[in-house]
CSV table of C-alpha atoms in Angstrom, one decimal:
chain,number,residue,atom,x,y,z
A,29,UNK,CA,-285.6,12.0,-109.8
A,30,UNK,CA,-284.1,15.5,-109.5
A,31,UNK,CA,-280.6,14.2,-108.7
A,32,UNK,CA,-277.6,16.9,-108.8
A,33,UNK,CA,-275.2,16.5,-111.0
A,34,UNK,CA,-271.9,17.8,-110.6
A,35,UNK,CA,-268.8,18.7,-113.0
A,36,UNK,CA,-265.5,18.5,-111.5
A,37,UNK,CA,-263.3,20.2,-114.0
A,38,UNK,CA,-259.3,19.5,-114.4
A,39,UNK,CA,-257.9,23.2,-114.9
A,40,UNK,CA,-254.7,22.2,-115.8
A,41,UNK,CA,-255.7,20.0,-118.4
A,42,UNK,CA,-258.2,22.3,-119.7
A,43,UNK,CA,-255.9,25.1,-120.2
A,44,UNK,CA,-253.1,23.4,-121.8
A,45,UNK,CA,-254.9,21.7,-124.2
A,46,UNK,CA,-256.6,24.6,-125.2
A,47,UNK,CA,-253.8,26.5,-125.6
A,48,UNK,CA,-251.8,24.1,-128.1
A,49,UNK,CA,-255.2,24.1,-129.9
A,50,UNK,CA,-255.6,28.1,-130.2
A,51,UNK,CA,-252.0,28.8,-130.3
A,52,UNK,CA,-252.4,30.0,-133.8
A,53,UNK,CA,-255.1,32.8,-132.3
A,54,UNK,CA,-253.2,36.2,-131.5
A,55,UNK,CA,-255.9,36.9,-129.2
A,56,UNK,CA,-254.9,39.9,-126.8
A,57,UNK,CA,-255.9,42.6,-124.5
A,58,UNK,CA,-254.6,45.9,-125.0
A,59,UNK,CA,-252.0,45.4,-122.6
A,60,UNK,CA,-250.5,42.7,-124.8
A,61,UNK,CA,-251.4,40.0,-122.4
A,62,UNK,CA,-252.4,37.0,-124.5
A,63,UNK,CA,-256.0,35.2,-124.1
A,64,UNK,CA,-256.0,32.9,-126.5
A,65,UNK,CA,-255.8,29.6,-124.0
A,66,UNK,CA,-258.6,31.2,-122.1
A,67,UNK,CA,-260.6,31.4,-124.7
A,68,UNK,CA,-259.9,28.2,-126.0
A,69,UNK,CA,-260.6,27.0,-121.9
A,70,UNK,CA,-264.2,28.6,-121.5
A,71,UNK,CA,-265.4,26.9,-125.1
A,72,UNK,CA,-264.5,23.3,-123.4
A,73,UNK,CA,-265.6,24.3,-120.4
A,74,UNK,CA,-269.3,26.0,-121.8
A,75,UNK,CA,-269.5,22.9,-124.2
A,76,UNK,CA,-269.3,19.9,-121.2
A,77,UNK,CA,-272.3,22.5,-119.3
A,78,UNK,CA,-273.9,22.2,-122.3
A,79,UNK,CA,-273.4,18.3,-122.3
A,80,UNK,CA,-273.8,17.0,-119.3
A,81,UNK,CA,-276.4,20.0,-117.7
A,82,UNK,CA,-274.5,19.8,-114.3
A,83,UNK,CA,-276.1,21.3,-111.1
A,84,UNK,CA,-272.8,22.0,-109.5
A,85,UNK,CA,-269.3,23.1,-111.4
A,86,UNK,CA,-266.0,23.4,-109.6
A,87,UNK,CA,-262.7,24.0,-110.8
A,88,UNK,CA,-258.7,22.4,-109.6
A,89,UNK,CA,-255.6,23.5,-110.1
A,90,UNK,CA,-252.1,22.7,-109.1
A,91,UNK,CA,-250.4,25.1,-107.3
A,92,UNK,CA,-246.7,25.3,-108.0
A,93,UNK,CA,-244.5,22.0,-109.6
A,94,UNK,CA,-243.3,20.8,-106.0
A,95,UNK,CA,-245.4,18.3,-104.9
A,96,UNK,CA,-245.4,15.5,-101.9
A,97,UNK,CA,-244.4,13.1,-104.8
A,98,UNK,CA,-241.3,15.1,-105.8
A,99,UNK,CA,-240.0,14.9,-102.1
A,100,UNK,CA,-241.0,11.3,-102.6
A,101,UNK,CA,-238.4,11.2,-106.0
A,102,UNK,CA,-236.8,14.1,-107.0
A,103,UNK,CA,-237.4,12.6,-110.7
A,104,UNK,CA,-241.1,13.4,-110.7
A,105,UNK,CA,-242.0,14.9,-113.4
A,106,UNK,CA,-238.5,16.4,-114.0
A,107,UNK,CA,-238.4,15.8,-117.7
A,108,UNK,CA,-241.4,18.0,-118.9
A,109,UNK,CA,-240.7,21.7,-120.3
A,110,UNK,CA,-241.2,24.6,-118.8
A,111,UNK,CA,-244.8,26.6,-119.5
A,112,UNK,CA,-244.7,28.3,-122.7
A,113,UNK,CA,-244.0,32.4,-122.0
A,114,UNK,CA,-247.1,33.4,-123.4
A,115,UNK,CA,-249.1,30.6,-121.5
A,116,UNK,CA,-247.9,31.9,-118.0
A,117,UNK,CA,-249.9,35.2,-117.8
A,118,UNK,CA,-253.1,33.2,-118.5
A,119,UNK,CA,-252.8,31.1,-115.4
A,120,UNK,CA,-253.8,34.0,-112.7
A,121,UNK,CA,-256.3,35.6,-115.4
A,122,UNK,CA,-258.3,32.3,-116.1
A,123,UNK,CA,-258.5,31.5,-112.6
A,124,UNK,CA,-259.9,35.2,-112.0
A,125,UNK,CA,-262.8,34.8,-114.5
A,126,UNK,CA,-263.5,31.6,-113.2
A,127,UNK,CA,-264.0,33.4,-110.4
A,128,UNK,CA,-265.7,35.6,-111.5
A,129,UNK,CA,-268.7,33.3,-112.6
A,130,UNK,CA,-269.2,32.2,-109.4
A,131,UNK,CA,-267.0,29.0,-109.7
A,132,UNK,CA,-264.9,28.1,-107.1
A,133,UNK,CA,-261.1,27.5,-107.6
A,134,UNK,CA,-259.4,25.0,-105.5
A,135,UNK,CA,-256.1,24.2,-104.9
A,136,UNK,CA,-253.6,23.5,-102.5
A,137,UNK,CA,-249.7,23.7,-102.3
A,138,UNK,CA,-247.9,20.5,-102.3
A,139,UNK,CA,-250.5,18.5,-103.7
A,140,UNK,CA,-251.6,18.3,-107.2
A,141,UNK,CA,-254.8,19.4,-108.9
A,142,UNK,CA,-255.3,15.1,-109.4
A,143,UNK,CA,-255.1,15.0,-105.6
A,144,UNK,CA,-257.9,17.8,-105.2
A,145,UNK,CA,-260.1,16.2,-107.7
A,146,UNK,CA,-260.3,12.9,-106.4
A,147,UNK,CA,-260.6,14.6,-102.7
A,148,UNK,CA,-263.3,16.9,-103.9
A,149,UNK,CA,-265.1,13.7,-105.8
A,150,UNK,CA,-265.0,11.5,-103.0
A,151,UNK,CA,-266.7,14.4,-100.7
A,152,UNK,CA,-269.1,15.5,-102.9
A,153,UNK,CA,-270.4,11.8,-104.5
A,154,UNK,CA,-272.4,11.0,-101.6
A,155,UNK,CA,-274.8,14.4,-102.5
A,156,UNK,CA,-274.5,14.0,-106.4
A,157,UNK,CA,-273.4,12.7,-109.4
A,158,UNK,CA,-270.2,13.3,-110.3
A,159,UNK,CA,-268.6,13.8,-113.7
A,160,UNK,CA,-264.4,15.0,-113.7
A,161,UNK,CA,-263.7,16.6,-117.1
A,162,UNK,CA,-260.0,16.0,-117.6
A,163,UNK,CA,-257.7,14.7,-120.4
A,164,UNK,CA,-255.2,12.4,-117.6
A,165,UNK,CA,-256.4,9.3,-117.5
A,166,UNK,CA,-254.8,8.8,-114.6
A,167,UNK,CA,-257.8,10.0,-113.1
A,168,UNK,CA,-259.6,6.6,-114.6
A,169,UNK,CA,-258.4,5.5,-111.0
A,170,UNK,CA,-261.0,7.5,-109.6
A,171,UNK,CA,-264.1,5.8,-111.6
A,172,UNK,CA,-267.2,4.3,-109.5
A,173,UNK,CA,-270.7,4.0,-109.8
A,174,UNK,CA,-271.2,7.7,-108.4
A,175,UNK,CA,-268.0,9.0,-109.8
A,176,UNK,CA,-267.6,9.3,-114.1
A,177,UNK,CA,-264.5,10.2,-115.9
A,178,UNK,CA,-265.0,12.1,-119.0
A,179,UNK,CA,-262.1,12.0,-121.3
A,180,UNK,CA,-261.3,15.0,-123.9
A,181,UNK,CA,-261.1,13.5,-126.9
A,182,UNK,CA,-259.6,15.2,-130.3
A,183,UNK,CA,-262.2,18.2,-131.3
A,184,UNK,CA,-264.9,20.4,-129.4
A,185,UNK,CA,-267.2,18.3,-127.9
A,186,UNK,CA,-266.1,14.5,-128.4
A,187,UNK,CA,-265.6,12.4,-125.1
A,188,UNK,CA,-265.3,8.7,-123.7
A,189,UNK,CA,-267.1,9.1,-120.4
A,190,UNK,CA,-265.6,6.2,-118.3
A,191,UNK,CA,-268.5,4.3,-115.8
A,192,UNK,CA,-267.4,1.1,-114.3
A,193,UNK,CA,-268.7,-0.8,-117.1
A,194,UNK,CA,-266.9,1.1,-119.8
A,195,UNK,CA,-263.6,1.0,-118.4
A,196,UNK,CA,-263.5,-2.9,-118.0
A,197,UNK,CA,-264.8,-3.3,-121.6
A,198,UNK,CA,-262.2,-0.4,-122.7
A,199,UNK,CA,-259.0,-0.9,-120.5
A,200,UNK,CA,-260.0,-4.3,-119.4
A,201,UNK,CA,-259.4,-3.7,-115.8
A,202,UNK,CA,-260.7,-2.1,-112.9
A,203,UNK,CA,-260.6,1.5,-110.9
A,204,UNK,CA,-258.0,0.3,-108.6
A,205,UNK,CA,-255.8,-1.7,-111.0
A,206,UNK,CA,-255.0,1.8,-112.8
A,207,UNK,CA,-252.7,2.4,-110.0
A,208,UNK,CA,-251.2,-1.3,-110.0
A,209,UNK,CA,-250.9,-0.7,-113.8
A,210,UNK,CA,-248.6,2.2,-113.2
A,211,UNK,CA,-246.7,0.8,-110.4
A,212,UNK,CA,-245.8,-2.2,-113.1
A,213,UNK,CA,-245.2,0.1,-116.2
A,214,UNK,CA,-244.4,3.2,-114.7
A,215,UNK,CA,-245.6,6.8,-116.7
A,216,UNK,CA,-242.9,8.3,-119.3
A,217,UNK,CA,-245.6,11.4,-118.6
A,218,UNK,CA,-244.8,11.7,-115.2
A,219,UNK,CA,-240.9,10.4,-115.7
A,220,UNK,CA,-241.1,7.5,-113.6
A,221,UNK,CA,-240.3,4.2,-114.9
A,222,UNK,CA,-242.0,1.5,-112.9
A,223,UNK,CA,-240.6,-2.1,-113.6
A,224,UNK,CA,-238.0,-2.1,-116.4
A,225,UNK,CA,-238.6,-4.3,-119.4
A,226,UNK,CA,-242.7,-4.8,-118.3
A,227,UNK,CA,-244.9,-3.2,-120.7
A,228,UNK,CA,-248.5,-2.6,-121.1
A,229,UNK,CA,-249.7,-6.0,-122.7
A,230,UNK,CA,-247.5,-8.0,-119.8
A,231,UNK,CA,-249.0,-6.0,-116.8
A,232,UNK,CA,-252.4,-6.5,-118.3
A,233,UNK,CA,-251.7,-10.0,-118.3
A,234,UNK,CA,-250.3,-10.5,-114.6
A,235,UNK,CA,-253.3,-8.8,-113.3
A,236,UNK,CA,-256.0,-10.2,-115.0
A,237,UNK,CA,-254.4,-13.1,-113.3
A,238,UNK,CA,-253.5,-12.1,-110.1
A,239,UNK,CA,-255.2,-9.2,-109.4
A,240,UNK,CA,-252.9,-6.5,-108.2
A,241,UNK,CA,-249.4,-6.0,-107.4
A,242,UNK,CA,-249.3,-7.8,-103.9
A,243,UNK,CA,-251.3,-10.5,-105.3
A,244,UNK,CA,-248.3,-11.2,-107.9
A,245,UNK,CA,-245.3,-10.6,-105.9
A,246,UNK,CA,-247.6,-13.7,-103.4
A,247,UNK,CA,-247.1,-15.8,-107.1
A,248,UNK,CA,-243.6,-15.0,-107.7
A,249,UNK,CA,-242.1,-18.4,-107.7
A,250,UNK,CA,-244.6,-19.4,-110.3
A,251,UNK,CA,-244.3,-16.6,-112.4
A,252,UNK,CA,-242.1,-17.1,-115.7
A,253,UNK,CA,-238.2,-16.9,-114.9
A,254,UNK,CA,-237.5,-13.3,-117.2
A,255,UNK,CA,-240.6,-11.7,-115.5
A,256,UNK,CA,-239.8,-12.8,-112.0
A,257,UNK,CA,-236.4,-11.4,-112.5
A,258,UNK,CA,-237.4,-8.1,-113.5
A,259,UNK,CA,-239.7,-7.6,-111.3
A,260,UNK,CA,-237.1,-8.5,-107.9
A,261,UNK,CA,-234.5,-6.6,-109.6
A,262,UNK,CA,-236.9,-3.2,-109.7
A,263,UNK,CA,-238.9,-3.9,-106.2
A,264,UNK,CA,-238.3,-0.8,-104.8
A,265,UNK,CA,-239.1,1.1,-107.7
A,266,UNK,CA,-242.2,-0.6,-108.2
A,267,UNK,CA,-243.7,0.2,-104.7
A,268,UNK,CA,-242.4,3.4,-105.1
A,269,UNK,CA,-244.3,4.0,-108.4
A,270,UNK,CA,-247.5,2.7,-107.2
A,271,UNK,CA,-247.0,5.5,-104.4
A,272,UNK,CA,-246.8,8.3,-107.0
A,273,UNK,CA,-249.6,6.9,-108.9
A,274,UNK,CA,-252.2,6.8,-106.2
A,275,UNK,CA,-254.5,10.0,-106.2
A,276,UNK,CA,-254.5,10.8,-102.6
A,277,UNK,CA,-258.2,11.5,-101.7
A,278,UNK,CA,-257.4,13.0,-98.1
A,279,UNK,CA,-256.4,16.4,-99.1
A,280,UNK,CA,-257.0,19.2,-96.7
A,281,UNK,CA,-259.2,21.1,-98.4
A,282,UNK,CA,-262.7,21.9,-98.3
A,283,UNK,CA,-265.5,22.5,-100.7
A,284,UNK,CA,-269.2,22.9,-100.0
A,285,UNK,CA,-272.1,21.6,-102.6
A,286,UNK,CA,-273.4,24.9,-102.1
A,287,UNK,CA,-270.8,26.8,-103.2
A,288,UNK,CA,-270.6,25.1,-106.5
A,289,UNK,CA,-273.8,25.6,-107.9
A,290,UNK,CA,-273.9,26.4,-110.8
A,291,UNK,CA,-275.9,29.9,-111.8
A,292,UNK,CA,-274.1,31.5,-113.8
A,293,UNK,CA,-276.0,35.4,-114.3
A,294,UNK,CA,-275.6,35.8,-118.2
A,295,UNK,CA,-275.4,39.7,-117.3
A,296,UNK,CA,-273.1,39.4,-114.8
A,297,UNK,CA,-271.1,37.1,-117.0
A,298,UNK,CA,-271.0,39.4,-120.0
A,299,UNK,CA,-269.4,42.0,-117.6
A,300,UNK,CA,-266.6,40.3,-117.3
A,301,UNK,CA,-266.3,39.2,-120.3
A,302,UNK,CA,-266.5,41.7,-122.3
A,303,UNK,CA,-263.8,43.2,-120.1
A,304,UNK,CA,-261.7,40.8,-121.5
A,305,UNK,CA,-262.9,40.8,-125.3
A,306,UNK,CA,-264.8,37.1,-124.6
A,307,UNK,CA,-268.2,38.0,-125.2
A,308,UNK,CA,-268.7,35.3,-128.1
A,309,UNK,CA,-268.0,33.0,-126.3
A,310,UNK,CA,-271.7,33.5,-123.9
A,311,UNK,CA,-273.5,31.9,-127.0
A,312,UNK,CA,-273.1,28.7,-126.3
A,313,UNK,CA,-274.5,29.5,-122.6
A,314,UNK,CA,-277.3,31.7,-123.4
């Protein structure tokens, strides 16, 4: 069976987490703008092509830090640092060589690249496979049986790829209790704090019992006295967090299977980078 297999690929993620991992690299162009998180963001990306052989690649981004969710609590996100200086340059460039290779680049203002993702993965898994290559598990929300979530792990090359089966065995729950997790605990990440005083193990606990959020607030008179407390003292908070936690999958955005194949022209591709003094880096493609 010849079925297509497509790579959904968290730019964000990507590019952040290879720049902490090349920030020792003085890579630069003659200019002085710095490459070294591109670089770093085409050797994750080439090494999950090499992988997972998709058909199709496709690339999301966010678009700016104000969000639908920050007008839902100005909190959002409010307690994460600015992008390092020589980080900010790369964002245009890397989306330009992505570009460039024939990969689209979507995004769209006042949603996040989470929300384009999971729109993008709900579209496209009725024509493919689909594997998101990200480091949030947030996005573990997203799993199903047409729809993997493969998690960068520490080091070039090393990921748990999260199936249906895999994420019950790991997590012990499933796709939609990621969101009812977060609505319980909150995300220190994301700076919003859920239910105070209920942790990981506790949340685990209520819904293995009672399956989601509206299935324990229906079992709160039975519920222990300290946990029933704390969770009619943070109601509010708790639907709200469940709200920011839920990857909206109705973005209005488009993206064609056609678009994202993936055929990348090694001499094309050695144009451009070349231009920008990546040329190793086509190796691990060729």
């Amino acid at each position: 069976m010849n079925e297509k297999k497509i790579l959904i690929v968290d730019g964000m993620a990507l590019l952040f987490r290879a720049y902490f991992a090349q920030s020792y690299s003085a890579r630069r162009l003659d200019d002085g703008t710095p490459t070294n998180a591109i670089y770093g963001f085409f050797q994750y990306l080439f090494d999950a092509v090499i992988n997972f052989q998709p058909t199709h690649v496709v690339c999301c981004w966010d678009m700016g830090s104000k969000t639908f969710r920050t007008d839902l609590y100005s909190n959002y996100k409010a307690n994460r640092p600015d992008a390092p200086d020589d980080l900010v340059p790369q964002f245009t460039l890397v989306k330009d060589i992505v570009a460039a290779l024939q990969i689209p680049n979507i995004g769209l203002e006042g949603y996040e690249a989470d929300d384009c993702i999971g729109t993008v993965s709900h579209k496209l898994s009725d024509l493919g496979h689909v594997y998101i290559l990200t480091g949030d598990q947030d996005m573990l929300q997203l799993v199903t049986e047409r729809v993997h979530v493969v998690i960068m792990k520490k080091g070039r090359s090393n990921y748990a790829v999260y199936d249906l089966d895999f994420l019950k065995t790991d997590k012990g729950i499933h796709p939609f209790q990621v969101v009812e997790m977060k609505g319980l605990t909150g995300d220190t990440s994301d700076n919003y704090p859920g239910v105070r005083g209920i942790g990981e193990k506790t949340a685990l606990k209520l819904l293995t019992e009672y399956d989601s959020i509206d299935g324990i607030l229906n079992n709160l008179d039975i519920l222990p006295k300290s946990v029933k407390i704390k969770i009619e003292s943070d109601l509010e908070m708790l639907h709200l967090s469940r709200t920011l936690a839920r990857i909206n999958i109705e973005v209005p955005i488009e993206c064609s299977l056609e678009e994202c194949l993936w055929n990348v022209s090694i001499e094309d591709a050695t144009i451009v980078f070349d231009k920008y003094r990546l040329t190793s880096l086509l190796k691990i493609i060729s």
